[in-house]
C-alpha cells in the first residue's frame, strides 16, 4: 500500500534540492578527459573541488540573505574553493556565525518545533560549508580582510573536499549550461546572466550548530519549495532518516495559513516541468533470476527552453551502455567512480544526460538508452520481483505518458505487465524465448512488470476480465504457521484422531479465485460510483513481502493477501488486521481511480490517494460488515493517540499534507499512521457530513451510488482523469456539493476543513453544556453549548446533534459548527424531546473515549 513512496523520494533528490544530502556520492580521484567527456569532467571537478590556499580571509559581520533564510558570519575565517569554469562555487567558514529561518505558517512552525524544539530556527554555528551557483563570493567580499592563517586550508581542506560531492549534481545543472557547444565556448556572462536575474540560484549551507549538531539549510530557486532545512539522523536502534524540519515557498511567507499556492502546481516553477516525457518504448530481455537488458526509447517534449542537463531516475544496479540522441551518442553520467561492490551503499539512482546544446522551447527530443543489470530479486517459490531500488527504466517522475513494452523471457516463466497485451512482432518469437507486448490504453503515470512461475485464474467484473497470477508457494522468509492435522499413519484403534503439528505453507495459487473475486467486486462497486474502470483488464500478481502496490491495470499483491481465513488465524493476527488484509485487493483496486487515473500534484497531496483508496475499500466493508468497519476506524483513532516509547503520540508527527516528510526519525511509522489513519478518517468525516446535510434537506435517507460524497468523487474523476490533483482542487469539488446547512460563515467553501482538519493534527473532545428544552408550537426548542476541548482555538468542526426518542431511537436534529472552545446552538426537535447527544455514530475524529 506504500505506493511508489521510495520512487518519489528519489525524484526529489533529483529535482528539488529535496533530501539532497542523501546523495553523498563520494567521488574518488578520478578524472575524465574534458575534450571527450566535458560533462563528466565538470561533474567530477564540482564533486572534488578543494579549498584554495590563495583565497583565505578574515570575515566579520558578513551576511547572506536568501528569502526567509538569514546567515550571518559574525567573526571568523573563510576560505573559498578553487575555481570551476571560472566560478567560485564553495566556501568553508570557521568561527562564530548565526542562522535565522522563520517558517511562514503554522504547519511549518510546528514541524520545525517538532525537530528542533523551536518554532523558528535560530542557531549559532561554529563551522559552515557553503555551496552555491551564484555571486556569494562577491556578496561577502566587502566584509573580508586579508588573513594570516596559514594552516586553514590544510586543516579544513579534506573536510571541504569530502562535502563537495553532495551538491555536484545540482551544480552540474547550472554549470553545464556553460559547456562548449560544437566546440565553441559559451561565454560565462551569457550563462551567468541567468543566475543574476534570479532564475537559477542555489545555496546550500551545511552547518555545525552549537545545540542542534550538523544540519542543512537550502535555498534553491528551481525547487517547488525553494527554502528547506533538515538533518540526517540515525535513530537509536537503527534506521537512517532525513528529517525535513521545514520546506516552503517564499511567496507563502506573508500568510499565516497554508496557502493554496503550495498545493497548486509546483511543477510550473521547476525545471521538472520544463521537459516532459511523452512516450516510452521499452524493449527488454529478462534473464531470470536477476537480470534485465533494455533498449529504452524515450520521447521528450521541451516546454520551456534552457536545460543542457536532463536528469532521469534509473536504478544504480543497471549499467548504462549508451545514450543516443537522434542516433548519435550523447554524454551521460551514472555513478561514475563508484565500484560495483559499493553501489548499494554509495551509489545513487540518478542518470544525467548532457545534451550537445541547451534544449529549446517546443523541441522534441528522442533519446535511446541501452542498459542492463541485476534489478530483479528472487524470493523463492518461483517468485521474482523488481527490487526496492528497481527503477528499471529512465524516468523523470510520475507524469502521464504512453508506454509500449516488449519483453522476451525463457519459456517456463509467466510475465505480466502494465498495458493491454498486443500481438508480438514475429522476429521476437524467432529467438526460442517467449515474447509479450503491452501497450498503454491511455497515458499512465508509471509502468511495471512482474515475472514468476505462476498459475493463473480469471474471473470477470462485467466486461472487465480480472486475472490473478500467483505461485504455488510463498517467499522463503514467510512466517510459518503451524496447523493441526490428523496424521493417517498415527491413527490407531487406541488413540483415534491423534493430532500432530506440522508446518503448513500457504499456497497463494489456491486462493486466486477468492482474491480475484474480491478485486472484481471492487471494480464493479467503484465503477458504479466513480465512473468506468479506466483500463480494459485488471491483472493481480503475487509479490513477496508485506507491501502491495496498485499500478495502472496491474496490482502487485502481497503474499499476505492470498491467505485463507484459517491461515490468518494461525498467524495469530488480530481481527482488525485480518479484515485489513482481506480488503487489500479492494484498496489496490481503488488506486486504479485514485493514484493511477488521477495522480497527486505534489508530496503535500499524496495523502488523498492513500486515504481515499483506503476509505473506498472500507466503504465496501462497511456495507457487509459494519462492526468490522467500526473496529478498523476505532483502531486508527486509538493508534493516533497511543503514546510511543519516547512519550509522544503519532498524531504529533504532523498533518496528512506533510506526506513523506512524516517518515522521520521521530516517527518511523508516521507516514502510515497519519496517511492511512487520519487520511481515512478525513474522508469519513466529509462523507458523513455531506450525507447528514442531504438527508436533512430531503427528509429521506441518502445512500448508495448517489450520495453527495460519491457524486463529488464522480465529478473529480470526470474533471481530473489523466491529470494530477491538489488537495485544494479536491476540496473545491466537494464544496460544490455543500448544501446551505454546511456553509461555514455562509460560504460554499471547505477552507475551514482544509485549515483545521486537513492541515491540522488534533483529535478534539466534544461535550454538551447547559442544554435546555422548551416546548413550542409543534415541537421542542433545544439550546445549549458545544464545548470543543484539546484543539487549537480556531478549529471548526461540523457536529451532528441527535435527539434521543422513546425506545432509544435517535433522530438527527441538525449539524452545528463547533467554532473554537464554546459554541452556542439552537435547534428544533420533535415534541417531547428531553435528551440530545453529539455524534452518536462516531463520524468525527474525536479523542477516543
Ligand atoms: Zn495504497
Short mmCIF file of C-alpha atoms and ligand atoms in Angstrom, two decimals, residues 1-3 587-588 591 610 613 676, ligand 1:
data_model
loop_
_atom_site.label_atom_id
_atom_site.label_comp_id
_atom_site.label_asym_id
_atom_site.label_seq_id
_atom_site.Cartn_x
_atom_site.Cartn_y
_atom_site.Cartn_z
CA UNK A 1 0.00 0.00 0.00
CA UNK A 2 3.06 2.21 0.22
CA UNK A 3 2.69 3.09 -3.37
CA UNK A 587 -7.67 -0.89 -1.64
CA UNK A 588 -5.30 -1.54 -4.54
CA UNK A 591 -5.87 3.10 -6.65
CA UNK A 610 -3.85 6.68 0.14
CA UNK A 613 -8.28 4.39 -1.69
CA UNK A 676 -3.89 5.81 6.47
ZN1 LIG B 1 -2.36 2.36 -1.13
#
